[in-house]
Tab-separated table of C-alpha atoms and ligand atoms in Angstrom:
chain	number	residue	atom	x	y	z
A	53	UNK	CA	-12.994	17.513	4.584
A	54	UNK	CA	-9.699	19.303	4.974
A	55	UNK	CA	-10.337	21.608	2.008
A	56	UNK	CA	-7.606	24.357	3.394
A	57	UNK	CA	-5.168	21.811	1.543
A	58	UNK	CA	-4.675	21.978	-2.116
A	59	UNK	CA	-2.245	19.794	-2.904
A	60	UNK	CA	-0.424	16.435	-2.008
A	61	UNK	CA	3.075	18.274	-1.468
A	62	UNK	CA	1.344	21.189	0.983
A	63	UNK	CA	-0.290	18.057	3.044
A	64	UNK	CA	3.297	16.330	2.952
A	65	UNK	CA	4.980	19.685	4.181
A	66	UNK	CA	2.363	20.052	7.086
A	67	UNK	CA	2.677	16.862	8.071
A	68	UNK	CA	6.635	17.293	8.418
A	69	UNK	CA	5.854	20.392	10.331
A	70	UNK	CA	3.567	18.961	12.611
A	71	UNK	CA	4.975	15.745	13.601
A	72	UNK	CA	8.183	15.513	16.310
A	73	UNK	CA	11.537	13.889	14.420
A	74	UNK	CA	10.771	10.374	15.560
A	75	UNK	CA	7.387	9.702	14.129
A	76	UNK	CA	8.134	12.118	10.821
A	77	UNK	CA	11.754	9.546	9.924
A	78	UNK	CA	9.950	6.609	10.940
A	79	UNK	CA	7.611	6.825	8.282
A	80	UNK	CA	9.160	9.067	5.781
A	81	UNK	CA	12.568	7.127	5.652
A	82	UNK	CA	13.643	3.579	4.758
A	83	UNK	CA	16.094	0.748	4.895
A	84	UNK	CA	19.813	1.979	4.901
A	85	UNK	CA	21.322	4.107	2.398
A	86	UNK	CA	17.489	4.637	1.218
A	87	UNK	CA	18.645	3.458	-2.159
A	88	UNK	CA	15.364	1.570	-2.878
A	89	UNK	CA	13.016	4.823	-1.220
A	90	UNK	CA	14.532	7.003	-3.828
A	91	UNK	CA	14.549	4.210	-6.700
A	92	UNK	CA	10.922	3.660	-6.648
A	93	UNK	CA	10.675	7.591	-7.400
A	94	UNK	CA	13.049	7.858	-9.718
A	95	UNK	CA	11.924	4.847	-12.138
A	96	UNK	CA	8.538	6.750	-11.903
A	97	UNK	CA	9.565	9.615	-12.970
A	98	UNK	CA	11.855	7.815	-15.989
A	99	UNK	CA	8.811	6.825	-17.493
A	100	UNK	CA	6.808	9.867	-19.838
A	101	UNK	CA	3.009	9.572	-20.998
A	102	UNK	CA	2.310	9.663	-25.139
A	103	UNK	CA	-0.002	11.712	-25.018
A	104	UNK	CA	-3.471	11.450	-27.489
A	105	UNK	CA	-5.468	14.356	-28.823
A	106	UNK	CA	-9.230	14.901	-30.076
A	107	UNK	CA	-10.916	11.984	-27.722
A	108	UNK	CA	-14.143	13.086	-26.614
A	109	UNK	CA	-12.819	12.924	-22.612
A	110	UNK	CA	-15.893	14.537	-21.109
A	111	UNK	CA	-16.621	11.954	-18.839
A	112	UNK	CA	-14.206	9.999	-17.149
A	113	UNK	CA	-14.777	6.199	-15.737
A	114	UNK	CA	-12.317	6.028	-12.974
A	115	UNK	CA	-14.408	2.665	-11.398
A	116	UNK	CA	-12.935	-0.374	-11.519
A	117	UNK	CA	-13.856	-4.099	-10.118
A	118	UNK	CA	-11.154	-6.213	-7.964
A	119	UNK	CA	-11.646	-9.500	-6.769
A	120	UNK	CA	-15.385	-9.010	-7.778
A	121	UNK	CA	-15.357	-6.082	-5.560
A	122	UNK	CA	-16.856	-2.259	-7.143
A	123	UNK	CA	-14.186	0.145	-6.579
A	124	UNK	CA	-14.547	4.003	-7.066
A	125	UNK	CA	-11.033	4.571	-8.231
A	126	UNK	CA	-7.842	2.177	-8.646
A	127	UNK	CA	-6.283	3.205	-5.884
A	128	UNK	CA	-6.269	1.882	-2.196
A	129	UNK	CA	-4.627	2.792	1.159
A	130	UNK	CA	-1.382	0.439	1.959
A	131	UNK	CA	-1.294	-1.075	5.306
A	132	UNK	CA	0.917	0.870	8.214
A	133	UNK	CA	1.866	-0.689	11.183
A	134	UNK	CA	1.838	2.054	14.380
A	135	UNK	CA	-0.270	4.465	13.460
A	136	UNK	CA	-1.143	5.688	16.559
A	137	UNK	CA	2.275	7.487	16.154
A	138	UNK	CA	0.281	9.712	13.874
A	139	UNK	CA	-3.127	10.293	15.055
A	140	UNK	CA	-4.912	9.166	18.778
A	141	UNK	CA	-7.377	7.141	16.945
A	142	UNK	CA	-4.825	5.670	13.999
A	143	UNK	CA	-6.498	2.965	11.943
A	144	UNK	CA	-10.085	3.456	12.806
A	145	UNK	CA	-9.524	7.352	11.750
A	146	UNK	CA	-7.650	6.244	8.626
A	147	UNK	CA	-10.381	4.022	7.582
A	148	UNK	CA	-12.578	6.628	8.414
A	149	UNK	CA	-11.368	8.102	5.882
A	150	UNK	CA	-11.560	5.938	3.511
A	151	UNK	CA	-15.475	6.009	4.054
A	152	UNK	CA	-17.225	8.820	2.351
A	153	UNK	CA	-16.283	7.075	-1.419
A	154	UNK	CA	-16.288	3.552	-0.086
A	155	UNK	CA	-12.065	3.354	-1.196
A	156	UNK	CA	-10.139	-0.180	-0.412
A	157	UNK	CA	-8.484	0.259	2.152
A	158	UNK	CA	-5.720	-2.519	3.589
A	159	UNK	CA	-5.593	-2.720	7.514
A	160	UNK	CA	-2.032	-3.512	8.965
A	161	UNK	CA	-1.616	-6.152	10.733
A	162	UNK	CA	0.156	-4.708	13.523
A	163	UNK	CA	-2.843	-2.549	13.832
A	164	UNK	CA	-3.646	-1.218	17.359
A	165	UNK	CA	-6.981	-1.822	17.559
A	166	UNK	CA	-8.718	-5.004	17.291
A	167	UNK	CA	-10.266	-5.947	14.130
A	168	UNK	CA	-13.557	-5.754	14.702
A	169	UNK	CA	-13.407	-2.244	15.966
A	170	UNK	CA	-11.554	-1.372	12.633
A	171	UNK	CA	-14.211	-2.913	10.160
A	172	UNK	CA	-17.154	-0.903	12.198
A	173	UNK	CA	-15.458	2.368	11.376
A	174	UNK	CA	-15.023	1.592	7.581
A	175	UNK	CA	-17.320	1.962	4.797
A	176	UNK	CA	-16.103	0.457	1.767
A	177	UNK	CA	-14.257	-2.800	1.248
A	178	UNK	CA	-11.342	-3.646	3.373
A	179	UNK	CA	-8.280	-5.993	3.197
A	180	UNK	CA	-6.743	-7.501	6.177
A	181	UNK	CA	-2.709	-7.398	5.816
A	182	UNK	CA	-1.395	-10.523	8.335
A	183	UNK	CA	2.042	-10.494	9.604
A	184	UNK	CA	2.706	-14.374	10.416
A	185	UNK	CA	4.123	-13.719	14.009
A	186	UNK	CA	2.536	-16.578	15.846
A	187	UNK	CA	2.240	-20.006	16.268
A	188	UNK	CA	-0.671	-21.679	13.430
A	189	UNK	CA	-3.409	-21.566	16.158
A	190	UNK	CA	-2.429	-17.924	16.965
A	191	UNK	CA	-3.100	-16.968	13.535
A	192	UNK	CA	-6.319	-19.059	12.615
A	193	UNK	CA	-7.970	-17.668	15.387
A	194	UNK	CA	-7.041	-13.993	14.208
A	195	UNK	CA	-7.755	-14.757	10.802
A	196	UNK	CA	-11.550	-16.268	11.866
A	197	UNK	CA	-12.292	-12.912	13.482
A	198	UNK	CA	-10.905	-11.135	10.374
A	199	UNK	CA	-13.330	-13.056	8.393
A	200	UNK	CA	-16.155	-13.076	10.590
A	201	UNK	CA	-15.616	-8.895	10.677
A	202	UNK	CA	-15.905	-8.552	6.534
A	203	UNK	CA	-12.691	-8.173	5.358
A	204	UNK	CA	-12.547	-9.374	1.728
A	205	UNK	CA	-9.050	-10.900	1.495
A	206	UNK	CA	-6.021	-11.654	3.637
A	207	UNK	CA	-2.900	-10.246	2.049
A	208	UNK	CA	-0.005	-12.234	4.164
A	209	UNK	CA	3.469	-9.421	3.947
A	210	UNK	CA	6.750	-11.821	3.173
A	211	UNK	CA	9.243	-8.961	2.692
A	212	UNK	CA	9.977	-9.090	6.646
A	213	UNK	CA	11.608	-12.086	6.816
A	214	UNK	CA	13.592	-9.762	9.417
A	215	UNK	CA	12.871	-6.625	10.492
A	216	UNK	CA	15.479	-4.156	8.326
A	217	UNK	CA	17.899	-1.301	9.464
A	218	UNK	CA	16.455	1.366	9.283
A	219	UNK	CA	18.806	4.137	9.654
A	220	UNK	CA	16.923	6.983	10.655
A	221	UNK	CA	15.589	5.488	13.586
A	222	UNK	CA	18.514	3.801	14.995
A	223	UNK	CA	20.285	7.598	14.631
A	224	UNK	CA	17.563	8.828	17.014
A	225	UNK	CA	17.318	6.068	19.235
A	226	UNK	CA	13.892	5.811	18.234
A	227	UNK	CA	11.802	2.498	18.813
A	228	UNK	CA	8.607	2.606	16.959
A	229	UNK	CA	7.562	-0.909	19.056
A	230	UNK	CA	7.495	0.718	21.779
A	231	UNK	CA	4.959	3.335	20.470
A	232	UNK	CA	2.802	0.211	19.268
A	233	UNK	CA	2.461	-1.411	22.545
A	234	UNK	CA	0.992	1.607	23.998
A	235	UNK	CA	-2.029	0.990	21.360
A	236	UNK	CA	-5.461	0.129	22.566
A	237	UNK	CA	-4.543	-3.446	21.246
A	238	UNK	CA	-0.907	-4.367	20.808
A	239	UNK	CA	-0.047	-6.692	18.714
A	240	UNK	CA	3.087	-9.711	19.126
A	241	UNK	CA	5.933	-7.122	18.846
A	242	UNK	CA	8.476	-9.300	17.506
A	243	UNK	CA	8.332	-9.589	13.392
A	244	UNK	CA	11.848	-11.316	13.177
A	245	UNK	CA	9.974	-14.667	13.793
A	246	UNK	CA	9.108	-14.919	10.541
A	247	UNK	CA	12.181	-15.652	9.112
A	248	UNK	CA	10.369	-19.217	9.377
A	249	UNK	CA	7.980	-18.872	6.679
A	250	UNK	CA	8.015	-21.069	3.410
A	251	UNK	CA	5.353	-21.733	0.813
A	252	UNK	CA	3.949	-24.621	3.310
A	253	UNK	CA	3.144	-21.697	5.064
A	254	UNK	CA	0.951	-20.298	2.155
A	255	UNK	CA	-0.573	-23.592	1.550
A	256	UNK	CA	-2.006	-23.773	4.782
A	257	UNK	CA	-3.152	-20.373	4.791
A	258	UNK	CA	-5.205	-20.786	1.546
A	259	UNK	CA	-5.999	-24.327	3.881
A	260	UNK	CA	-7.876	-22.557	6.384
A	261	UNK	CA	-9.250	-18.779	4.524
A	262	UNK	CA	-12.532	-18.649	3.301
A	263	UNK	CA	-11.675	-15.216	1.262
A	264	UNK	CA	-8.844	-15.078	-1.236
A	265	UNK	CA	-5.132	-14.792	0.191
A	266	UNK	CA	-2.505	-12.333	-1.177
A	267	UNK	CA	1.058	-12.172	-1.317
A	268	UNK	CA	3.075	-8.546	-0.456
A	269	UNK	CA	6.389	-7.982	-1.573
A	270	UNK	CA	6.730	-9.805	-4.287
A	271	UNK	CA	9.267	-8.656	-6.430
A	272	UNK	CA	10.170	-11.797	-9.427
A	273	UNK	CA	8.856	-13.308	-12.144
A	274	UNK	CA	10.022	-16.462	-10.611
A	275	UNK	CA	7.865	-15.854	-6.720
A	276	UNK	CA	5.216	-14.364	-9.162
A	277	UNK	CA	4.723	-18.072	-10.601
A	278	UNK	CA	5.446	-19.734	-7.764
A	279	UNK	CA	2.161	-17.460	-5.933
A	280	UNK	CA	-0.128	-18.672	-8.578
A	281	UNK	CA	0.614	-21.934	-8.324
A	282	UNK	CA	-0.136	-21.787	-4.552
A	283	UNK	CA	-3.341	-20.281	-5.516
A	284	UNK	CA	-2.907	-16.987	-4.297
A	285	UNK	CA	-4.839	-14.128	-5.831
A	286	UNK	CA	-3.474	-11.344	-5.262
A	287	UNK	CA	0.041	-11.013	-6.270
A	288	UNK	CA	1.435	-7.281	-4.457
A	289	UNK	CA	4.397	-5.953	-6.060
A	290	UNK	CA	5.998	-4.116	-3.265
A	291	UNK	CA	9.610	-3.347	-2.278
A	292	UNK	CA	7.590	-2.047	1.691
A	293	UNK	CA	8.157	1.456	0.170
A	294	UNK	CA	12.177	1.483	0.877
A	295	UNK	CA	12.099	-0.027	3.982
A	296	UNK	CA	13.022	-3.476	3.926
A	297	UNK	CA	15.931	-4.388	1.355
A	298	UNK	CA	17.821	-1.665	0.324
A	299	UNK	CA	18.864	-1.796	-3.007
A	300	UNK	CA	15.894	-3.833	-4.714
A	301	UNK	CA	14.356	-2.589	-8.519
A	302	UNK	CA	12.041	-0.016	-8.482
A	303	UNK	CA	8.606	-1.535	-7.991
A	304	UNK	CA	6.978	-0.289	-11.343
A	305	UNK	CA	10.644	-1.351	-13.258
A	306	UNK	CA	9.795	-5.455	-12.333
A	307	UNK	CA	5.957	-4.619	-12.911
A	308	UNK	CA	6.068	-5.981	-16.959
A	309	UNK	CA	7.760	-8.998	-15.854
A	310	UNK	CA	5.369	-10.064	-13.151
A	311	UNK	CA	1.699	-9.219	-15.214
A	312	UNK	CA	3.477	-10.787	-17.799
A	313	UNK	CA	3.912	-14.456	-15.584
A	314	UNK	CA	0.681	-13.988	-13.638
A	315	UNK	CA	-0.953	-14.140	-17.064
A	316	UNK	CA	-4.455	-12.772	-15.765
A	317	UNK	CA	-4.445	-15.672	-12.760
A	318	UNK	CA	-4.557	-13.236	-9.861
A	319	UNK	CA	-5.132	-9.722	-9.774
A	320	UNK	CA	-1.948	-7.225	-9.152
A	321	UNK	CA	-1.268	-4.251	-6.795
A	322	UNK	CA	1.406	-2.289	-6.563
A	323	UNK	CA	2.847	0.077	-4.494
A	324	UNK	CA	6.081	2.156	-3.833
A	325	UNK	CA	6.610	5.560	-4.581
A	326	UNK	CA	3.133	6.467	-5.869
A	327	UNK	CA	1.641	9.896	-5.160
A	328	UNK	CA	-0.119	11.649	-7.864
A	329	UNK	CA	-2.574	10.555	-10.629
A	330	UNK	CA	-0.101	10.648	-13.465
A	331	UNK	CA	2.266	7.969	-11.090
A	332	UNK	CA	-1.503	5.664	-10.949
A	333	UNK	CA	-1.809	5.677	-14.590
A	334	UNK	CA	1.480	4.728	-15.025
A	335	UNK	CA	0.804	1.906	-13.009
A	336	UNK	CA	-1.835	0.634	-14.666
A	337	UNK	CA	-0.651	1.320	-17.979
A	338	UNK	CA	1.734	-1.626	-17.197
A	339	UNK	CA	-1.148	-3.808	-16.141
A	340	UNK	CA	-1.306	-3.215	-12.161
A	341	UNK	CA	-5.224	-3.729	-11.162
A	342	UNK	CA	-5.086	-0.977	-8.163
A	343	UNK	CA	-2.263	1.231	-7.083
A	344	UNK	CA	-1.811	1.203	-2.879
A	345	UNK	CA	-0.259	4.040	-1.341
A	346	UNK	CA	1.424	4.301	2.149
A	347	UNK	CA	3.532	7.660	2.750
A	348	UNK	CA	0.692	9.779	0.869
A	349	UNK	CA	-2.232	8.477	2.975
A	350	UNK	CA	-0.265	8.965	6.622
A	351	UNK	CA	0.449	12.769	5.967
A	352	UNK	CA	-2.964	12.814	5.475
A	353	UNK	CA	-3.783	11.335	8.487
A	354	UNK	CA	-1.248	13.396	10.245
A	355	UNK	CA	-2.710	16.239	9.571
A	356	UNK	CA	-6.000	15.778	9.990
A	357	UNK	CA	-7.019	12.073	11.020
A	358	UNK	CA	-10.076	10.808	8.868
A	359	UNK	CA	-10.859	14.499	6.936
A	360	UNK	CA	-7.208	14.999	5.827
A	361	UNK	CA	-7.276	11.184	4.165
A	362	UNK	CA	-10.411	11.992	2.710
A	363	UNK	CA	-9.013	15.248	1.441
A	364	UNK	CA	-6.014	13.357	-0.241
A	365	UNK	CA	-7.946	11.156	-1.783
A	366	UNK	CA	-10.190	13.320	-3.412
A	367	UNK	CA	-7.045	15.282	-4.456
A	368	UNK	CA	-6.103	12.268	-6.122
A	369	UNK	CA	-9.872	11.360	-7.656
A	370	UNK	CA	-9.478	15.389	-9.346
A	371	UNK	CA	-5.672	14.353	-10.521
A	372	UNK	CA	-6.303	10.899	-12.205
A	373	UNK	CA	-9.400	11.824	-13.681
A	374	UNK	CA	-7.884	15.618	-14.817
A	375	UNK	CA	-4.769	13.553	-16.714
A	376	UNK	CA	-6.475	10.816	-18.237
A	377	UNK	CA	-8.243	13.133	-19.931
A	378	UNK	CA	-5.042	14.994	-20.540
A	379	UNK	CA	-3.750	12.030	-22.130
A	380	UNK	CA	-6.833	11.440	-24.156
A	381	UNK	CA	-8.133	8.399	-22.220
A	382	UNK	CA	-11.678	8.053	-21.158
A	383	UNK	CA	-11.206	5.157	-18.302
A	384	UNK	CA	-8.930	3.473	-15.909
A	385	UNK	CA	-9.783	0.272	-17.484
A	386	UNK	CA	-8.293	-1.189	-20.587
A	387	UNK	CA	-5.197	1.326	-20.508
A	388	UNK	CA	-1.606	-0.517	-22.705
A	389	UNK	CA	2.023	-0.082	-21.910
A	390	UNK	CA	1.846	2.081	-25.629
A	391	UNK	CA	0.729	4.948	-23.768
A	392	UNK	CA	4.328	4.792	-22.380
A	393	UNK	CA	7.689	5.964	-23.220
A	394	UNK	CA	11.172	6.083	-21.398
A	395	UNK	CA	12.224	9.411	-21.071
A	396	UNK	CA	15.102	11.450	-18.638
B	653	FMN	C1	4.772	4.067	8.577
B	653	FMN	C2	4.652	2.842	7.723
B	653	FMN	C3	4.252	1.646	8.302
B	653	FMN	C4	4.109	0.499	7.508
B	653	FMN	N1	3.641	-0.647	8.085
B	653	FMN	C5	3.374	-1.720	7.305
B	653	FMN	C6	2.724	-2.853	7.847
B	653	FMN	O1	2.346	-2.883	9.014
B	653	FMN	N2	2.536	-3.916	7.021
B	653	FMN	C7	2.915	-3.907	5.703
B	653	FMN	O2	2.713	-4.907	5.005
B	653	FMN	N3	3.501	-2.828	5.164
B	653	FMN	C8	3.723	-1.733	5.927
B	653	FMN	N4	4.265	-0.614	5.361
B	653	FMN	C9	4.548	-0.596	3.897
B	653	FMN	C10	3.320	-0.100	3.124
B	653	FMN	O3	2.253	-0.998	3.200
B	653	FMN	C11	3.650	0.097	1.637
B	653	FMN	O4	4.183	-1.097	1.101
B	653	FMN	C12	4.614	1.242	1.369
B	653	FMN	O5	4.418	2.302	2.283
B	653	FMN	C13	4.401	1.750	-0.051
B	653	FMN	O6	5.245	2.779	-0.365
B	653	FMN	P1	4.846	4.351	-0.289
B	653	FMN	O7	4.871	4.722	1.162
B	653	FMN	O8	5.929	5.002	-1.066
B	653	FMN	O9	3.475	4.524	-0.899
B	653	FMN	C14	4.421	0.548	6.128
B	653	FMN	C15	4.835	1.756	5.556
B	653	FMN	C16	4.936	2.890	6.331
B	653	FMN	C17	5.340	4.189	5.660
């Protein structure tokens, strides 16, 4: 493990160093005027923990269970598209990663390398995150090998009904497609086509998956409701970290309002803007299940593929566990919104 590194902001700061302007904006920035990037953060940081005194806080149960899966800690790697723009090996090293505590980890589904090759390298659970950029057929026979390789659940993204502007790259002429098709295994480069997608679309999913489907980027009360109805299990509040529509709410802001019309029907992830313990219980405080983290886990993996995600992680494991007993809680599970406040 990458134990030179002894914090989340030094393994940020490397990565910046390390990687050339084109593969640092593409995944730091996001859509536009970055209004929603710097949202997420700031409606994070609004929010202050009440803190509780003279609990016995000795030990610390960070475990959880999602989807009837064991999971060391609440939180789980997002999915990220082009990763070999970070590390030779991309997802296989980032799952890699992921391995020596068994984390969830969410493969992209504009992974380079086929899916079969990714689910040999991991060691805990893994989700399969489908971008619906084919004809039906296309994607059943994809989502067969997905199932046939282990993956627990198929989370299909719906934030991308077209692919956003993202500033930073169009200022440096930089085309992160054509990075992808030099992976091992490049995916259908084109993700405008699914400005087609409805709920039919999620019907037949759940039609044809043997595992439980998931929605990403869901961001209403209303689409919340609509998800259960359509059977879906995993509702994933997500605004893609900034860099789809600019000028959304703050993913943990519309957080109450979703657990609140899911009612306990599908499990909930979030992520946006998360990158310390304190942010996860937060999170969870308002009732998200696990909290999924993009930006964190890739400067990991910039910096030193599978030991430098490991490394973050367990940075992470030492911070949630350090402030829940801070604030006087003894486990992940079970945490209320009354251990909030608002606060500037
Ligand atoms: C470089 C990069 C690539 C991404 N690629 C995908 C992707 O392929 N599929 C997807 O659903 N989300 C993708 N996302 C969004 C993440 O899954 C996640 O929603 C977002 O990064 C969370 O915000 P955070 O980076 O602040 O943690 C990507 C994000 C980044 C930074």
């Amino acid at each position: 493990m990458s134990e030179r590194f002894m914090t989340i902001p030094e393994i940020r700061r490397t990565a910046k160093r390390l990687l050339p302007p084109g593969p640092w904006g593409f995944g730091a920035g996001g859509a536009e005027t970055e209004t929603t990037l710097r949202r997420n953060r700031q409606a994070i940081q609004r929010l202050a923990i009440r803190q509780r005194v003279l609990v016995d806080v000795r030990k610390v149960d960070l475990t959880t269970t999602f989807l009837g899966m064991e999971l060391p800690m609440p939180i789980a790697i997002a999915p990220m598209g082009s990763l070999i723009l970070f590390h030779p090996q991309g997802d296989v090293e980032m799952v890699r990663g992921a391995a020596p505590n068994g984390n969830l980890a969410v493969v992209s589904g504009v992974t380079g390398w086929p899916v079969e090759e990714v689910a040999q390298a991991a060691k805990g659970p893994l989700i399969f995150q489908l971008y619906f950029v084919g004809p039906r057929p296309w994607a059943q026979e994809l989502l067969g090998r997905v199932e046939a390789s282990g993956y627990r659940a198929v989370c299909l993204t719906v934030d991308v009904q077209v692919y956003s502007r993202r500033e930073r790259d169009l200022l440096l002429r930089f085309d992160p497609r054509a990075a992808r098709a030099a992976a091992p295994n490049p995916m259908p480069p084109d993700l405008d086509v699914q400005a087609r997608l409805t709920w039919d679309d999620v019907a037949w999913l759940r039609s044809i998956l043997h595992v439980p489907l998931g929605l990403k980027g869901i961001l209403t009360a209303e689409d919340a409701k609509l998800a259960v109805e359509a059977g879906v299990k995993i509702i994933w509040v997500s605004n893609h970290g900034g860099r789809q529509l600019d000028h959304t709410q703050a993913t943990i802001n519309v957080l109450p309002e979703i657990v609140e019309a899911v009612d306990g029907r599908a499990e909930i992830i979030v992520d946006g803007g998360f990158s310390r313990g304190t942010d996860v219980i937060k999170a969870l405080a308002l009732g998200a299940k696990v909290v999924a983290m993009g930006r964190t886990m890739l400067w990991g993996l910039a910096v030193d593929g599978a030991a430098g995600v490991a490394r973050t992680l367990a940075i992470l494991q030492d911070e949630l566990s350090r402030n829940l007993a801070l604030s006087g809680q003894t486990s992940v599970r079970g945490l209320k919104p009354s251990l909030l406040c608002r606060a500037e």
